[in-house]
């Protein structure tokens, strides 16, 4: 379970970092 939660947290962090950068490139 701990591994699952850690992987999920990593994905959330990546989304929060990548999404704003992705928006900047789209503009």
Short mmCIF file of C-alpha atoms in Angstrom, two decimals:
data_model
loop_
_atom_site.label_atom_id
_atom_site.label_comp_id
_atom_site.label_asym_id
_atom_site.label_seq_id
_atom_site.Cartn_x
_atom_site.Cartn_y
_atom_site.Cartn_z
CA UNK A 1 0.00 0.00 0.00
CA UNK A 2 2.78 2.44 0.89
CA UNK A 3 4.39 1.97 -2.51
CA UNK A 4 1.07 2.62 -4.23
CA UNK A 5 0.54 5.84 -2.28
CA UNK A 6 4.10 6.97 -3.00
CA UNK A 7 3.71 6.35 -6.73
CA UNK A 8 0.39 8.20 -6.72
CA UNK A 9 1.97 11.15 -4.87
CA UNK A 10 4.80 11.26 -7.41
CA UNK A 11 2.30 11.40 -10.26
CA UNK A 12 0.41 14.25 -8.58
CA UNK A 13 3.63 16.21 -8.05
CA UNK A 14 4.66 15.64 -11.66
CA UNK A 15 1.25 16.83 -12.88
CA UNK A 16 1.48 20.00 -10.77
CA UNK A 17 4.94 20.76 -12.17
CA UNK A 18 4.37 19.71 -15.78
CA UNK A 19 0.91 21.22 -16.32
CA UNK A 20 1.87 24.92 -15.77
CA UNK A 21 4.94 24.43 -17.97
CA UNK A 22 2.75 22.78 -20.62
CA UNK A 23 0.37 25.77 -20.53
CA UNK A 24 3.27 28.19 -20.93
CA UNK A 25 4.48 26.34 -24.03
CA UNK A 26 0.97 26.25 -25.50
CA UNK A 27 0.71 30.04 -25.33
#
